[in-house]
PDB file of C-alpha atoms in Angstrom:
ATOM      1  CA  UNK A  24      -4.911 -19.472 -12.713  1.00  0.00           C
ATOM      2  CA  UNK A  25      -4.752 -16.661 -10.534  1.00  0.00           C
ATOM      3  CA  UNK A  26      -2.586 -13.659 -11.236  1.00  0.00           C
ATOM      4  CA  UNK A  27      -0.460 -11.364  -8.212  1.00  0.00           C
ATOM      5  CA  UNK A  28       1.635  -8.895  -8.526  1.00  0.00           C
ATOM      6  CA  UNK A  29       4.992  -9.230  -6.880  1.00  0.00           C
ATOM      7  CA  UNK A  30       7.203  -5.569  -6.567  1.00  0.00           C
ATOM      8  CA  UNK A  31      10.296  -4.734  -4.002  1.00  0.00           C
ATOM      9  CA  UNK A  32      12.130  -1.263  -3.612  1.00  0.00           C
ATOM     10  CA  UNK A  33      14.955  -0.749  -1.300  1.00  0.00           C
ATOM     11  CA  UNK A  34      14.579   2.217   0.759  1.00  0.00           C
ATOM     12  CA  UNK A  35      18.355   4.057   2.995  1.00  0.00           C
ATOM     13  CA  UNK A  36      15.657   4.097   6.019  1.00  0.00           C
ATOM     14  CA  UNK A  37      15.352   1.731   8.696  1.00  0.00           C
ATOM     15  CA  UNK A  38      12.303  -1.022   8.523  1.00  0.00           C
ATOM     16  CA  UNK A  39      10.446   1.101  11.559  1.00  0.00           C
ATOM     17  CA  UNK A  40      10.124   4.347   9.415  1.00  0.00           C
ATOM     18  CA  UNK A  41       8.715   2.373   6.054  1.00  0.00           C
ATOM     19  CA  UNK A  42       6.562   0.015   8.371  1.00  0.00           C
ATOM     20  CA  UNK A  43       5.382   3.142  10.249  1.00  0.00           C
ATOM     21  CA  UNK A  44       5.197   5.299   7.069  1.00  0.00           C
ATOM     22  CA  UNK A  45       2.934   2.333   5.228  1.00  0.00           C
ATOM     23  CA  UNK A  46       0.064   3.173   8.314  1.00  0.00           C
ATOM     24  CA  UNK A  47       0.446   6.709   9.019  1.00  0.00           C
ATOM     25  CA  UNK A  48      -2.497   8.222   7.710  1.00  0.00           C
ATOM     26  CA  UNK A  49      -0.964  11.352   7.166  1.00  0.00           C
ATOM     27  CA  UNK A  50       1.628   9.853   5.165  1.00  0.00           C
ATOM     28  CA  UNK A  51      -0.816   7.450   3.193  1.00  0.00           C
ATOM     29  CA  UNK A  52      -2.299  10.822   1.494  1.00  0.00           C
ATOM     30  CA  UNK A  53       1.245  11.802   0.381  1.00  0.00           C
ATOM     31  CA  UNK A  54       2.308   8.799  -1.269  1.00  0.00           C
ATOM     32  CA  UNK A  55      -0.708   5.983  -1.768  1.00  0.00           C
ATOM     33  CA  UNK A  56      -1.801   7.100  -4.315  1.00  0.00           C
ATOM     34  CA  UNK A  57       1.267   7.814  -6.843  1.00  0.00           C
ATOM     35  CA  UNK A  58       0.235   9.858  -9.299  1.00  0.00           C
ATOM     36  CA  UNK A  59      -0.638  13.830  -9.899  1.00  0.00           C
ATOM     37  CA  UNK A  60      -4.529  12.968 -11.446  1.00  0.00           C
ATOM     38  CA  UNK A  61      -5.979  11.776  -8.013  1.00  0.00           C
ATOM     39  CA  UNK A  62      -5.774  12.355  -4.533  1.00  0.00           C
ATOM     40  CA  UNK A  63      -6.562  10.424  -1.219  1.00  0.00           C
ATOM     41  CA  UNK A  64      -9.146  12.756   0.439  1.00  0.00           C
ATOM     42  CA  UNK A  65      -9.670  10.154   3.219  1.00  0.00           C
ATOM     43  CA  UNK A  66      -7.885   7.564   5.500  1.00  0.00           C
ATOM     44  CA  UNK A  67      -9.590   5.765   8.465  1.00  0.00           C
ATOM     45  CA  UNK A  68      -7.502   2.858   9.760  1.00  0.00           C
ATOM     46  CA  UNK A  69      -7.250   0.818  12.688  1.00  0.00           C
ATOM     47  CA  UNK A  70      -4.079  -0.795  11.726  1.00  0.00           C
ATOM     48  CA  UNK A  71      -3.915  -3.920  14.310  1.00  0.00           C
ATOM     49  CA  UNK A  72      -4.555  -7.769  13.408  1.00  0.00           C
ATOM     50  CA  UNK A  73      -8.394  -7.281  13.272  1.00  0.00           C
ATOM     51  CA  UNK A  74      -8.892  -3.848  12.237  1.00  0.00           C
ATOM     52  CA  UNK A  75     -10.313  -2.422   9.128  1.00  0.00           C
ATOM     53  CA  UNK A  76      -9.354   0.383   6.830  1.00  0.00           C
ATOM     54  CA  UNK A  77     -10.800   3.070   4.408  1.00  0.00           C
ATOM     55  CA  UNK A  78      -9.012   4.847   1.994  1.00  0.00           C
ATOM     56  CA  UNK A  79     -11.530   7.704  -0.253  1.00  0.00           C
ATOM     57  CA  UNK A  80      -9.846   8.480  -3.558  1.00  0.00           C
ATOM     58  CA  UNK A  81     -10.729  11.259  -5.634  1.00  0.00           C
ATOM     59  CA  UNK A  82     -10.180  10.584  -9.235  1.00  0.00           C
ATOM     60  CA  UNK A  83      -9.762  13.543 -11.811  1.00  0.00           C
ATOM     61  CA  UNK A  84     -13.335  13.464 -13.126  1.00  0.00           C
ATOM     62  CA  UNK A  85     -13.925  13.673  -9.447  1.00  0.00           C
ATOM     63  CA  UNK A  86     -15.087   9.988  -8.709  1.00  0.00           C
ATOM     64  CA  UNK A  87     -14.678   8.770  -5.349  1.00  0.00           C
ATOM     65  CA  UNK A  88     -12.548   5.728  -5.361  1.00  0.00           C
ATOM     66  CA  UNK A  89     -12.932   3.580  -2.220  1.00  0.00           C
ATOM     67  CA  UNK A  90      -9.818   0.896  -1.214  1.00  0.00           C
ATOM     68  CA  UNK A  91     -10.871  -0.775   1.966  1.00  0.00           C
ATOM     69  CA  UNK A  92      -9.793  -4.165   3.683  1.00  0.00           C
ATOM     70  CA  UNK A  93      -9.430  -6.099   7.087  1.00  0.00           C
ATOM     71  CA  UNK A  94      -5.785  -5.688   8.271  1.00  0.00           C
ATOM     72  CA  UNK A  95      -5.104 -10.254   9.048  1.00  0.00           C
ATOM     73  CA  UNK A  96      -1.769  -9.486  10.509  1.00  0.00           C
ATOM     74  CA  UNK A  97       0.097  -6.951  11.589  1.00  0.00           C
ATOM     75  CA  UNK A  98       3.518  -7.270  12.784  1.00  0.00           C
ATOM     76  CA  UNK A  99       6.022  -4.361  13.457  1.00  0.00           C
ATOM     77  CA  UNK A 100       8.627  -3.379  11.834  1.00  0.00           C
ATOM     78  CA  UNK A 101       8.358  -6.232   9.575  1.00  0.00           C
ATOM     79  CA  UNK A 102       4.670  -7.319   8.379  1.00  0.00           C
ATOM     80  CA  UNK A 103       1.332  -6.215   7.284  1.00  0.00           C
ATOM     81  CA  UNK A 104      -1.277  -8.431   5.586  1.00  0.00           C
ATOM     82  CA  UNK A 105      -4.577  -7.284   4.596  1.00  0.00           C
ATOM     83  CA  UNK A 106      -7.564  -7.721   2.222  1.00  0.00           C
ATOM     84  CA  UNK A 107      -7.810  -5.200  -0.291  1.00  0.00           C
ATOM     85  CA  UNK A 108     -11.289  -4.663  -2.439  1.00  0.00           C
ATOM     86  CA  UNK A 109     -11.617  -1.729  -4.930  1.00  0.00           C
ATOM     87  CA  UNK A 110     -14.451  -2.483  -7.039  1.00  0.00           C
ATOM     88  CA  UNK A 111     -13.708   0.237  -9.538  1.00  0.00           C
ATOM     89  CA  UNK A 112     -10.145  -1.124 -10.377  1.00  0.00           C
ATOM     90  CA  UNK A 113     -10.796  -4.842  -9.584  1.00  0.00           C
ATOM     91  CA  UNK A 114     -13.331  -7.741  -9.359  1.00  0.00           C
ATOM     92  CA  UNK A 115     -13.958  -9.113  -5.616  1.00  0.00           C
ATOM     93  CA  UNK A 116     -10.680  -9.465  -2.833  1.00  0.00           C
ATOM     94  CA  UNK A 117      -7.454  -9.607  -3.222  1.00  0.00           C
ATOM     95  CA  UNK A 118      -4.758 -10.467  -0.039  1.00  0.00           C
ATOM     96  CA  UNK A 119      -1.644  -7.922   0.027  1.00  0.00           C
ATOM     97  CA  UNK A 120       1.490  -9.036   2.321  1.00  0.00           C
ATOM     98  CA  UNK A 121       4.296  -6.053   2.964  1.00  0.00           C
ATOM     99  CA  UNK A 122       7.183  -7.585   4.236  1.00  0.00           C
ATOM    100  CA  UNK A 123       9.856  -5.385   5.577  1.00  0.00           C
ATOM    101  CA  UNK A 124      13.311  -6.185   6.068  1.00  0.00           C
ATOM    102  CA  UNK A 125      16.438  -4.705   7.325  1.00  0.00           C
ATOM    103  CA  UNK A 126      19.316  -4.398   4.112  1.00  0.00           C
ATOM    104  CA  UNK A 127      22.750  -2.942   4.661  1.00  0.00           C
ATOM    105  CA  UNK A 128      22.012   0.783   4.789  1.00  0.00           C
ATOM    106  CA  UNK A 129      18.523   0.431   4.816  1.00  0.00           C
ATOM    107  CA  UNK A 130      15.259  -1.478   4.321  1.00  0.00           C
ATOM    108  CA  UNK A 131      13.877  -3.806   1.545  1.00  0.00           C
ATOM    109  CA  UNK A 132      10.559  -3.554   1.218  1.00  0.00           C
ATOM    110  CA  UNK A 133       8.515  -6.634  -0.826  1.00  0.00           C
ATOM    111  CA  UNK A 134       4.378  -6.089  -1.275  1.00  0.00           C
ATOM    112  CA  UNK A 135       3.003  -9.134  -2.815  1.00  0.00           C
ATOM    113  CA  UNK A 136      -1.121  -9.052  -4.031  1.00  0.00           C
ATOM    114  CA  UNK A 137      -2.806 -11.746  -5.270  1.00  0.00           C
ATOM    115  CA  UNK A 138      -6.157 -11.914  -7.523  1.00  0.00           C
ATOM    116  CA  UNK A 139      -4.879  -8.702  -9.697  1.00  0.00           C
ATOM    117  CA  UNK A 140      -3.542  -8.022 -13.635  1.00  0.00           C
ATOM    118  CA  UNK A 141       0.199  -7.986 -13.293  1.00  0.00           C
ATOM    119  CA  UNK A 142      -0.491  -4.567 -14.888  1.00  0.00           C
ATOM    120  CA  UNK A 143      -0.819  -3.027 -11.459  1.00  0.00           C
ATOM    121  CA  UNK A 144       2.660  -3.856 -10.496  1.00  0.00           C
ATOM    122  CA  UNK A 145       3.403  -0.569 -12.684  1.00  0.00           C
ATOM    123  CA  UNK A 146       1.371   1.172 -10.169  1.00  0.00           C
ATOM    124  CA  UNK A 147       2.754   0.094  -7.179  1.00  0.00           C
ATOM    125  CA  UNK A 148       6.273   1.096  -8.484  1.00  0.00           C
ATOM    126  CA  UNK A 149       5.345   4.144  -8.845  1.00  0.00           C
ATOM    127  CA  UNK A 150       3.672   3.917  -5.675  1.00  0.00           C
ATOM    128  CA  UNK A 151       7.053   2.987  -3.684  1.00  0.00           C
ATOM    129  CA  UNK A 152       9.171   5.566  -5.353  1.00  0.00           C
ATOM    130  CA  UNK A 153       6.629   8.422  -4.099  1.00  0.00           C
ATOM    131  CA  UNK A 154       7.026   6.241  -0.836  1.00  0.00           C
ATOM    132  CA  UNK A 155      10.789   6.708  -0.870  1.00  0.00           C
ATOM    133  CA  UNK A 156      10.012  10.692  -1.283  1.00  0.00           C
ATOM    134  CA  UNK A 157       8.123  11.015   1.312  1.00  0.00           C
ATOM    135  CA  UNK A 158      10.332   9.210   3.614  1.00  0.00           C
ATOM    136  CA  UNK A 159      12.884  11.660   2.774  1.00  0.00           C
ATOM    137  CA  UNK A 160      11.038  15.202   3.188  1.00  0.00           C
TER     138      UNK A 160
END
């Protein structure tokens, strides 16, 4: 059977700004990442239907982490589906969907990934609250 990990946050900012936010490169180094032990040192992305993406992680013993994929659809303000392989946190691909939508006062965000431990859904909590900080500075 396989396993996904299904997590939503609602954000008071408009499906545009989290879409955008969720490819800005800039922004990706801010929040991806989620907690104060590692870093993103890297992001190259060519965030269309097609393109690929690279994100370099530096762990605190200084291991470089790599999180790449093939963006399958990209759709804004409201979708982005990609394959996601990271080697060092998970055997072979997994397919994310973000699905943004427009709530009163704001946006919903829903990221679904399948092939993974549940576990990781405590990451990507933690993930979309540093998300919702950014969005705010």
């Amino acid at each position: 059977m396989k396993k996904s990990v299904h997590v939503t946050h609602i954000y008071p900012e408009a499906p545009e700004a989290v879409f955008d936010a969720c490819l800005d490169p800039q922004k990706i180094k801010e929040w991806f990442i989620g907690n104060k032990d590692s870093e993103v040192v890297s992001v190259d992305m060519k965030p269309e239907t097609g393109g690929t993406f690279s994100i370099i992680e530096s762990t605190s013993e200084k291991k470089l982490v790599e999180h790449s994929g093939k963006y399958l659809y990209v759709s804004r303000p409201n979708w982005i589906v990609f394959t996601l392989e990271v080697p060092e946190y998970f055997e072979g691909t997994s397919e994310v969907s973000i699905n943004v939508r427009k709530e009163k006062g704001g946006s919903l965000l829903i990221y679904h990934q399948t092939g993974v431990d549940p576990s990781l859904g405590t990451q990507w909590k933690r993930k979309m609250g540093q998300l919702e900080k950014v969005l705010a500075a």
